[in-house]
CSV table of C-alpha atoms and ligand atoms in Angstrom, one decimal:
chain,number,residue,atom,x,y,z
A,29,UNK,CA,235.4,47.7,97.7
A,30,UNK,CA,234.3,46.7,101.2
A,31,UNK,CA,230.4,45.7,101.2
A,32,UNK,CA,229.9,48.4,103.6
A,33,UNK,CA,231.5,51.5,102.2
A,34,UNK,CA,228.1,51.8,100.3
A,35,UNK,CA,227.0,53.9,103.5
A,36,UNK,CA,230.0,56.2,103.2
A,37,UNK,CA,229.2,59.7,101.1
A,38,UNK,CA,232.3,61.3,100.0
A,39,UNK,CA,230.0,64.4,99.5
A,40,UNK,CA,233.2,66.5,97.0
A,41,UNK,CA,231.5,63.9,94.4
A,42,UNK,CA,227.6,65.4,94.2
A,43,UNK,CA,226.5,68.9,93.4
A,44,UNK,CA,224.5,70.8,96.3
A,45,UNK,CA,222.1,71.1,97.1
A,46,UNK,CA,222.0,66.8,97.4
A,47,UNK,CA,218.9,65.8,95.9
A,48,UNK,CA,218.8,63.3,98.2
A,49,UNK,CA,215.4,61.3,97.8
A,50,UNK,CA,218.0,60.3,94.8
A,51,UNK,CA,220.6,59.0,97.4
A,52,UNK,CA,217.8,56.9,99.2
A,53,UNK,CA,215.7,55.7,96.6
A,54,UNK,CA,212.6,57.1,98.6
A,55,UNK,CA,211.1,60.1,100.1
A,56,UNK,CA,211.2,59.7,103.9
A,57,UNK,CA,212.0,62.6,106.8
A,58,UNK,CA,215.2,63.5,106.7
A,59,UNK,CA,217.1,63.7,110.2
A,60,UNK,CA,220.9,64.5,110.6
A,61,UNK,CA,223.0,64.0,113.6
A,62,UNK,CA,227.0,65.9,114.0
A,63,UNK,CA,229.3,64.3,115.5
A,64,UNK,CA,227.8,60.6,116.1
A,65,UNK,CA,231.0,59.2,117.6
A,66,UNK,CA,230.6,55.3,118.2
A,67,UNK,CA,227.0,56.0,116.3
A,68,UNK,CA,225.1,54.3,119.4
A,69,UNK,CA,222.4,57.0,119.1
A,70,UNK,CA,222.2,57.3,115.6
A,71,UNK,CA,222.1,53.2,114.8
A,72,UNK,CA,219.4,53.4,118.0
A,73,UNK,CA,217.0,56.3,116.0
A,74,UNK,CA,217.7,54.7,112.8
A,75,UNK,CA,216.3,51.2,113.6
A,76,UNK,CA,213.7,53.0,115.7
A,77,UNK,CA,212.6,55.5,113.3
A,78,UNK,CA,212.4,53.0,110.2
A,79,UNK,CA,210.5,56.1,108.7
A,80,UNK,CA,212.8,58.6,108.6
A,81,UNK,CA,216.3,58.7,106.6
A,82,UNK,CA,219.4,59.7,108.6
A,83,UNK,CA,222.4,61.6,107.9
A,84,UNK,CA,225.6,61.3,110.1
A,85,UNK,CA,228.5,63.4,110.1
A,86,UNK,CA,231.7,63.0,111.8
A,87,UNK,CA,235.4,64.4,111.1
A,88,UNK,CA,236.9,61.2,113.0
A,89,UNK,CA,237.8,58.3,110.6
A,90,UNK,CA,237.4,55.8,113.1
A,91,UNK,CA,233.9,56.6,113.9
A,92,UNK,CA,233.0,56.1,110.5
A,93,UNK,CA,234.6,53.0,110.0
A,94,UNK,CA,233.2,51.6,113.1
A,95,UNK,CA,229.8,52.9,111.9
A,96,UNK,CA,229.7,51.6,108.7
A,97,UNK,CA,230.5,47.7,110.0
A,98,UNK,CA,227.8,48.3,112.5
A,99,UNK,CA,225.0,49.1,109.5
A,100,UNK,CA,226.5,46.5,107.4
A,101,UNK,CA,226.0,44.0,109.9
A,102,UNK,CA,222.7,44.7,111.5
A,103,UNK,CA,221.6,45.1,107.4
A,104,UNK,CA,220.4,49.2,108.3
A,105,UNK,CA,218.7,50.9,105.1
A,106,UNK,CA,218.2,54.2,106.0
A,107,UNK,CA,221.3,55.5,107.3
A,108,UNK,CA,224.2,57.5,105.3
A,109,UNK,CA,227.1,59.0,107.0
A,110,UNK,CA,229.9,60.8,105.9
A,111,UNK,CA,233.2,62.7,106.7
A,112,UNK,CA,233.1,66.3,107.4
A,113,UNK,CA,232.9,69.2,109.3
A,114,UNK,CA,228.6,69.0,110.2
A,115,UNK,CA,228.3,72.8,110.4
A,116,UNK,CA,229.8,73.2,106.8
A,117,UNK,CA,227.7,69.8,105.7
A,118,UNK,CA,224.4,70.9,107.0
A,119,UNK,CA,224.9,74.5,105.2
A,120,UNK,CA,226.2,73.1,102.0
A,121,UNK,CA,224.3,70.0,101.6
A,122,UNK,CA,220.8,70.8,102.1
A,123,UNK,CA,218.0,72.8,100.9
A,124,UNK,CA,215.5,75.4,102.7
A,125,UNK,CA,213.3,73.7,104.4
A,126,UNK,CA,214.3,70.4,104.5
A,127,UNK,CA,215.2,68.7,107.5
A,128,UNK,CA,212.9,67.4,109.6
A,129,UNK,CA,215.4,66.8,112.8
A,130,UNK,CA,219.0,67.9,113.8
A,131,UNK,CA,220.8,66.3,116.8
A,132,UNK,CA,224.3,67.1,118.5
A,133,UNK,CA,225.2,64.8,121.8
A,134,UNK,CA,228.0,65.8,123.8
A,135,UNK,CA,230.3,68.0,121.8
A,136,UNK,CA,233.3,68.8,122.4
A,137,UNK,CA,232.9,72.4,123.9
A,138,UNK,CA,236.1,73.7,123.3
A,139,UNK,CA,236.6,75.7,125.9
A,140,UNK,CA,239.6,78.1,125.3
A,141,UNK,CA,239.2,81.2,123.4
A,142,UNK,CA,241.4,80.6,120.9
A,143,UNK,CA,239.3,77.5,119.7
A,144,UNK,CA,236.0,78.5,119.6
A,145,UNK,CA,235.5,78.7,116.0
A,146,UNK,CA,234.7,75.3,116.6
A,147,UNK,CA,232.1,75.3,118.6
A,148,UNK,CA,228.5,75.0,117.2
A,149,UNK,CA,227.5,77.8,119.8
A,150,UNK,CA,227.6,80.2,117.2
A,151,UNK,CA,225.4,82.6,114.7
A,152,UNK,CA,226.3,81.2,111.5
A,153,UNK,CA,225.3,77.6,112.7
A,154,UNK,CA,221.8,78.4,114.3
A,155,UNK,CA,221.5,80.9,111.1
A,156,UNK,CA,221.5,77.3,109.0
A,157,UNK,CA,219.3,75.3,111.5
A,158,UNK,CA,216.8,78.3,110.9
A,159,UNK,CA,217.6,77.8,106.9
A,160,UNK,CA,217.2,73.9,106.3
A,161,UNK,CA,215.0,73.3,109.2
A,162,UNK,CA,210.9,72.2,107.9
A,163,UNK,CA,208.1,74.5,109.7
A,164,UNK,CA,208.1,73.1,113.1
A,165,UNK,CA,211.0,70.8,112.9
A,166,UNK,CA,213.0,70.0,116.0
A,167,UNK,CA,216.5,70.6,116.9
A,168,UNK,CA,218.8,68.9,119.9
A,169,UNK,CA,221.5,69.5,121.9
A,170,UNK,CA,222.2,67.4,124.5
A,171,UNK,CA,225.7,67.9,127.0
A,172,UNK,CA,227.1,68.0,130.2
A,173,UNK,CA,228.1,71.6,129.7
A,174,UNK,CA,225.8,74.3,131.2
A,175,UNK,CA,227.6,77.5,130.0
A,176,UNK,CA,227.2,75.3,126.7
A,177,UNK,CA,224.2,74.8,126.2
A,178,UNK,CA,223.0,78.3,127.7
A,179,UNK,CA,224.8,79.7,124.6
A,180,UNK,CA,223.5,77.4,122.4
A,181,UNK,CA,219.6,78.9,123.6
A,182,UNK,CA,220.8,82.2,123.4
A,183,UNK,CA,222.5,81.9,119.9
A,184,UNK,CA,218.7,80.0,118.3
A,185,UNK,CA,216.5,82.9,120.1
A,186,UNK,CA,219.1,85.6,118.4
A,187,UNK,CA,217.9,84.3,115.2
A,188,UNK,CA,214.4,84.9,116.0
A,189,UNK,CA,213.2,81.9,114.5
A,190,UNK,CA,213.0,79.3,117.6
A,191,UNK,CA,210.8,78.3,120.5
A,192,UNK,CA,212.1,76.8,123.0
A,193,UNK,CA,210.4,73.8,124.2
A,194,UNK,CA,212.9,71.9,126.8
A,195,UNK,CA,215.9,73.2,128.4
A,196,UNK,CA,217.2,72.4,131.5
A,197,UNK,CA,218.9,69.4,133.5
A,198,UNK,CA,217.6,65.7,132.7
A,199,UNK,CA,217.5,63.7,135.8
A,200,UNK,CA,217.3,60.0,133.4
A,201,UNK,CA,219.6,58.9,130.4
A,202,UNK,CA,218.6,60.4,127.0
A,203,UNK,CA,220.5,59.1,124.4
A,204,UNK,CA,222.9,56.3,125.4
A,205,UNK,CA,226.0,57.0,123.9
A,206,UNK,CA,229.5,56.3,125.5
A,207,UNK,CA,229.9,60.0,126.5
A,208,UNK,CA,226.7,60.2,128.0
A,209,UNK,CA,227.7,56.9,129.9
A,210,UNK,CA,231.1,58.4,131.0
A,211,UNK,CA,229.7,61.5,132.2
A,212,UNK,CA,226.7,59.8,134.4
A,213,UNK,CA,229.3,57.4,135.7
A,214,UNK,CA,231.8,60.3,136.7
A,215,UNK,CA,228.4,61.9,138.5
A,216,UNK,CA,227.8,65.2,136.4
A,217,UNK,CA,224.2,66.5,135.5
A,218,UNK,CA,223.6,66.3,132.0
A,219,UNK,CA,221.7,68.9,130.2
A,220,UNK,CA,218.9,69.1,127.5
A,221,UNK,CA,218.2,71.9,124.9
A,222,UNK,CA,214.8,71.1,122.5
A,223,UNK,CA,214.2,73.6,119.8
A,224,UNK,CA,211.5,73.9,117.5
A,225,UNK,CA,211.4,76.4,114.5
A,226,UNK,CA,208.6,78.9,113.8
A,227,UNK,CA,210.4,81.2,111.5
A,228,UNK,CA,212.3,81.3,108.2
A,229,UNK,CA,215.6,82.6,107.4
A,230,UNK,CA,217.7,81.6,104.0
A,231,UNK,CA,221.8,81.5,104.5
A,232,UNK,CA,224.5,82.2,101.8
A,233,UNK,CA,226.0,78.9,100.6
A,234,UNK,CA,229.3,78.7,99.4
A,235,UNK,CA,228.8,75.8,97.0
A,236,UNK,CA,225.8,76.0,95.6
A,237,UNK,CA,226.2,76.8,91.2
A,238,UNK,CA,227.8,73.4,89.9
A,239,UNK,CA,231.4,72.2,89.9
A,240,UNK,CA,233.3,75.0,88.0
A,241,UNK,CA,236.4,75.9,88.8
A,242,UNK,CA,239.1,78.6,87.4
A,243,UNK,CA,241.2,77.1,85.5
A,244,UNK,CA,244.0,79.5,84.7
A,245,UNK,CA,246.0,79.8,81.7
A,246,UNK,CA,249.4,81.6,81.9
A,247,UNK,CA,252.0,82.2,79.5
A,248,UNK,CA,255.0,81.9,81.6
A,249,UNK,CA,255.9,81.0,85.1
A,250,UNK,CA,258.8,82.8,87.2
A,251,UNK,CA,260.2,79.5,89.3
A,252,UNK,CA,261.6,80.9,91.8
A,253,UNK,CA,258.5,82.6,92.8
A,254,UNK,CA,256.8,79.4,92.8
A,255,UNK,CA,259.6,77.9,95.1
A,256,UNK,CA,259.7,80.4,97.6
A,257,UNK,CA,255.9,80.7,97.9
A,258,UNK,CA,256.2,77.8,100.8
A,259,UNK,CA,254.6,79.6,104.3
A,260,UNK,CA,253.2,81.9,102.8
A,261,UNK,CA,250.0,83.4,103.8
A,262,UNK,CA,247.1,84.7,101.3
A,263,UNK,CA,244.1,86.3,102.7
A,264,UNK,CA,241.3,86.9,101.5
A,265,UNK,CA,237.4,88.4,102.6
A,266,UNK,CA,236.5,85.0,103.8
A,267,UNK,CA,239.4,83.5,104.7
A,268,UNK,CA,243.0,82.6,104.6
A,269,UNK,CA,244.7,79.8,102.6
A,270,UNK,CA,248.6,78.9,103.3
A,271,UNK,CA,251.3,77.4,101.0
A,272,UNK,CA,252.4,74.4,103.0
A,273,UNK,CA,255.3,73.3,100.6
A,274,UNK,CA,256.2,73.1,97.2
A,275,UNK,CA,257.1,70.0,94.7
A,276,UNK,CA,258.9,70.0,91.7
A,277,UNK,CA,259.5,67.6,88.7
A,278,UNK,CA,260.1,68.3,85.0
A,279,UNK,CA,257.4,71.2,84.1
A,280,UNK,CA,255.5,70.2,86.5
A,281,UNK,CA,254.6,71.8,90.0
A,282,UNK,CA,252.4,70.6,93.1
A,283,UNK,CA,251.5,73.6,95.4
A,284,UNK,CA,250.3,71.7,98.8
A,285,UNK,CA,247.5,74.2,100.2
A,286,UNK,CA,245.4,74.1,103.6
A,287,UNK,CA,242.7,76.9,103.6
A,288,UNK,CA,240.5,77.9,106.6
A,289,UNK,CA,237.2,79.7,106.6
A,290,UNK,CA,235.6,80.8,109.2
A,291,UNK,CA,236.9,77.6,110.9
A,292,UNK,CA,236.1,75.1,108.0
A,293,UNK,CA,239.9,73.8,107.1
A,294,UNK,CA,240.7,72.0,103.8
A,295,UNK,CA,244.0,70.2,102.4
A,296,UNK,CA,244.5,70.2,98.4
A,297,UNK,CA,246.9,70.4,95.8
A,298,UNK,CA,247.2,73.0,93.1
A,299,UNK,CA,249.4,71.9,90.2
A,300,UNK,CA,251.0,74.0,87.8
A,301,UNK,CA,252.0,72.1,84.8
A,302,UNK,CA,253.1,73.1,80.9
A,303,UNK,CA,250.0,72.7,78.4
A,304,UNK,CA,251.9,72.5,75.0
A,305,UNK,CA,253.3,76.1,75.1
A,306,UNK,CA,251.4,77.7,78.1
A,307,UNK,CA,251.0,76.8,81.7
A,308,UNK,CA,248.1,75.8,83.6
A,309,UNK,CA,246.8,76.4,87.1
A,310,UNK,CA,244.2,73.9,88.6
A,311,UNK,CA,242.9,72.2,91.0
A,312,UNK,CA,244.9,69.0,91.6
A,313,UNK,CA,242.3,66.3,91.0
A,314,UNK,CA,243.6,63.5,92.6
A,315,UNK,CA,243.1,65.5,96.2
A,316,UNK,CA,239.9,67.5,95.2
A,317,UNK,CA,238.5,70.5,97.5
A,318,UNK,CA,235.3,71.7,98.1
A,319,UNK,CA,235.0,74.6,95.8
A,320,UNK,CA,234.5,77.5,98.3
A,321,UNK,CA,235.4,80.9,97.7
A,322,UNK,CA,238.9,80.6,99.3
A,323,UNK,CA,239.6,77.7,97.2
A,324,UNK,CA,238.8,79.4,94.1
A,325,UNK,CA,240.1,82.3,95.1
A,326,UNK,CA,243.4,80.4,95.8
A,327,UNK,CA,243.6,78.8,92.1
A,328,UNK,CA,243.4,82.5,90.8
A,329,UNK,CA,245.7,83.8,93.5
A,330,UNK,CA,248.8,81.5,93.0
A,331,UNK,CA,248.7,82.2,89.1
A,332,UNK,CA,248.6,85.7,89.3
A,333,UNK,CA,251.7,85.3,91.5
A,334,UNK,CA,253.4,83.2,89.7
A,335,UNK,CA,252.8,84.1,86.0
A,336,UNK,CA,254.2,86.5,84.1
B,419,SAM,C1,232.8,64.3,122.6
B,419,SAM,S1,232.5,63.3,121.2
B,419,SAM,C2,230.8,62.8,121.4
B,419,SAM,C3,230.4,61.6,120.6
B,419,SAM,C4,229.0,61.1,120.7
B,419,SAM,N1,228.0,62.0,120.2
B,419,SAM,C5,228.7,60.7,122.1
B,419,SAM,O1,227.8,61.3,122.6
B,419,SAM,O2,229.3,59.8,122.6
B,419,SAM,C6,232.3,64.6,120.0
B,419,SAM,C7,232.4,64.0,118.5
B,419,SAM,O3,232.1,65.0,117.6
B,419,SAM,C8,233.0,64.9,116.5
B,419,SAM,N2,233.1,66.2,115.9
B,419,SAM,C9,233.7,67.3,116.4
B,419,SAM,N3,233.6,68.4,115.7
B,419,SAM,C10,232.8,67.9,114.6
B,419,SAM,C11,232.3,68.6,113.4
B,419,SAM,N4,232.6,69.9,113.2
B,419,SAM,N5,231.6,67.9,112.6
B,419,SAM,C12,231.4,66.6,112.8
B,419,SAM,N6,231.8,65.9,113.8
B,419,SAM,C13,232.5,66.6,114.8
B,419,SAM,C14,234.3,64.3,117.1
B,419,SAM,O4,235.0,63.6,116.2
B,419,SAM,C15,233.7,63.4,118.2
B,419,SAM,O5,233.5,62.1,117.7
């Protein structure tokens, strides 16, 4: 394994909450940033901030790569990033209470209608910066997006649990990061939002309670129902998953699933395989999920469909 791979948490392997003084060996601040992209920001607080541990998250692969050669090589302690969706992370991942900063430079605002479950503008994400937020800990938004950032303030002061403390255009460079240098060069005003939290509120977690997952036992298995469950669409109170295709070999089948809730999509395997006499439903282990409710819920689902 690559020297610096040791900054990389594939966070499917630890139970949340993270204890993660554990992960750090120490008890510093913790800050988390979303979406770090080249990681210019994040390297810059990091090496500033020597006091403080950081957490990155990013869904691009390449960003993470990049990022992990840049700590390896400038010999950066206190940094740990991974690959995931940050609004699912920072809900999962940390405890009440615990997070001393959050930062979010230049998303993606995802302007058409049909996408904006993934925008951070939403209840359910300032909801969690009022959960694992510390008493008077900060949170950042910084983007070249008015309408953006306007929902953003009104989305923290819904929760009740926010004062503003800076919002507004920033006539001087804030964080230095490639889109912040694309956007100043192209001549468009780039806007702050600084939050600070002054009230509590707890969020449901969808993780939290260990690693245990329904294993189903069936009896028998009707295959043609298994083969023609390809495309199709389960639903369920928090979600959907989908059937994306089905693979067959001697007693042995590989249900290929991609589930989305409430924006967060996974891809995993189900397998359906003969025990001795009976059959049994599971998790594929080689491609694990997050255990969420639609991917438990899945598990359950295909073997009541299929068995008999
Ligand atoms: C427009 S770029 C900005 C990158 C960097 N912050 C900057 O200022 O240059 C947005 C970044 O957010 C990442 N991203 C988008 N949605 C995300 C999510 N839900 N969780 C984590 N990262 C995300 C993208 O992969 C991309 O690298």
């Amino acid at each position: 394994m690559s020297e610096f791979l040791r900054y990389d948490l594939d966070l499917r392997h630890y139970a949340a909450p993270i204890d993660w003084k554990k992960i750090f060996g120490n008890n510093k601040e913790l800050a988390v940033e979303i979406g770090f992209g080249n990681g210019e920001f994040l390297v810059s607080m990091a090496k500033e901030k020597s006091w403080c541990n950081f957490i990155g998250f990013e869904t691009s692969l390449i960003s993470l790569v990049k990022i992990q050669k840049k700590l390896y090589s400038e010999s950066i302690e206190n940094v740990k990033v991974s690959r995931i969706d940050g609004k699912f992370a920072l809900r999962e991942f940390f405890s009440d209470n615990s997070v001393w900063e959050v930062y979010i430079n230049f998303p993606c605002p995802w302007p058409k209608k049909s996408h904006q479950g993934k925008r951070f503008t939403d209840q359910g994400f300032t909801e969690t910066l009022a959960a694992v937020l510390k008493a008077d800990g900060n949170f950042q938004l910084i983007s070249d997006v008015k309408w953006y950032v306007e929902h953003m303030k009104a989305f923290l002061l819904k929760t009740g649990c926010f004062e503003i403390i800076e919002f507004g255009k920033s006539d001087k460079t804030i964080v230095g990061t490639r889109y912040e240098k694309k956007w100043i060069s192209q001549g468009k005003d780039i806007y702050i939002l600084r939050a600070k939290k002054i009230n509590h509120i707890t969020v449901e977690r969808w993780t939290w309670g260990g690693f245990e997952m329904p294993h189903v036992h069936i009896e028998n298995v009707n295959r043609e129902k298994i083969l023609g469950l390809k495309d199709t669409i389960f639903k369920h109170l928090k979600g959907v998953f989908v059937v994306k295709s089905v693979y067959y070999s001697q007693d042995e089948y590989l249900l290929r699933i991609v589930s989305n809730e409430g924006g967060f999509q996974q891809r995993y395997f189900i397998s359906v395989e003969k025990v001795h006499d009976r059959w049994l439903v599971k998790l594929d282990t080689d491609a694990s999920a997050y255990r969420t409710p639609v991917v438990k819920f899945s598990v359950r689902k295909i073997a009541e469909v299929i068995g008999f």
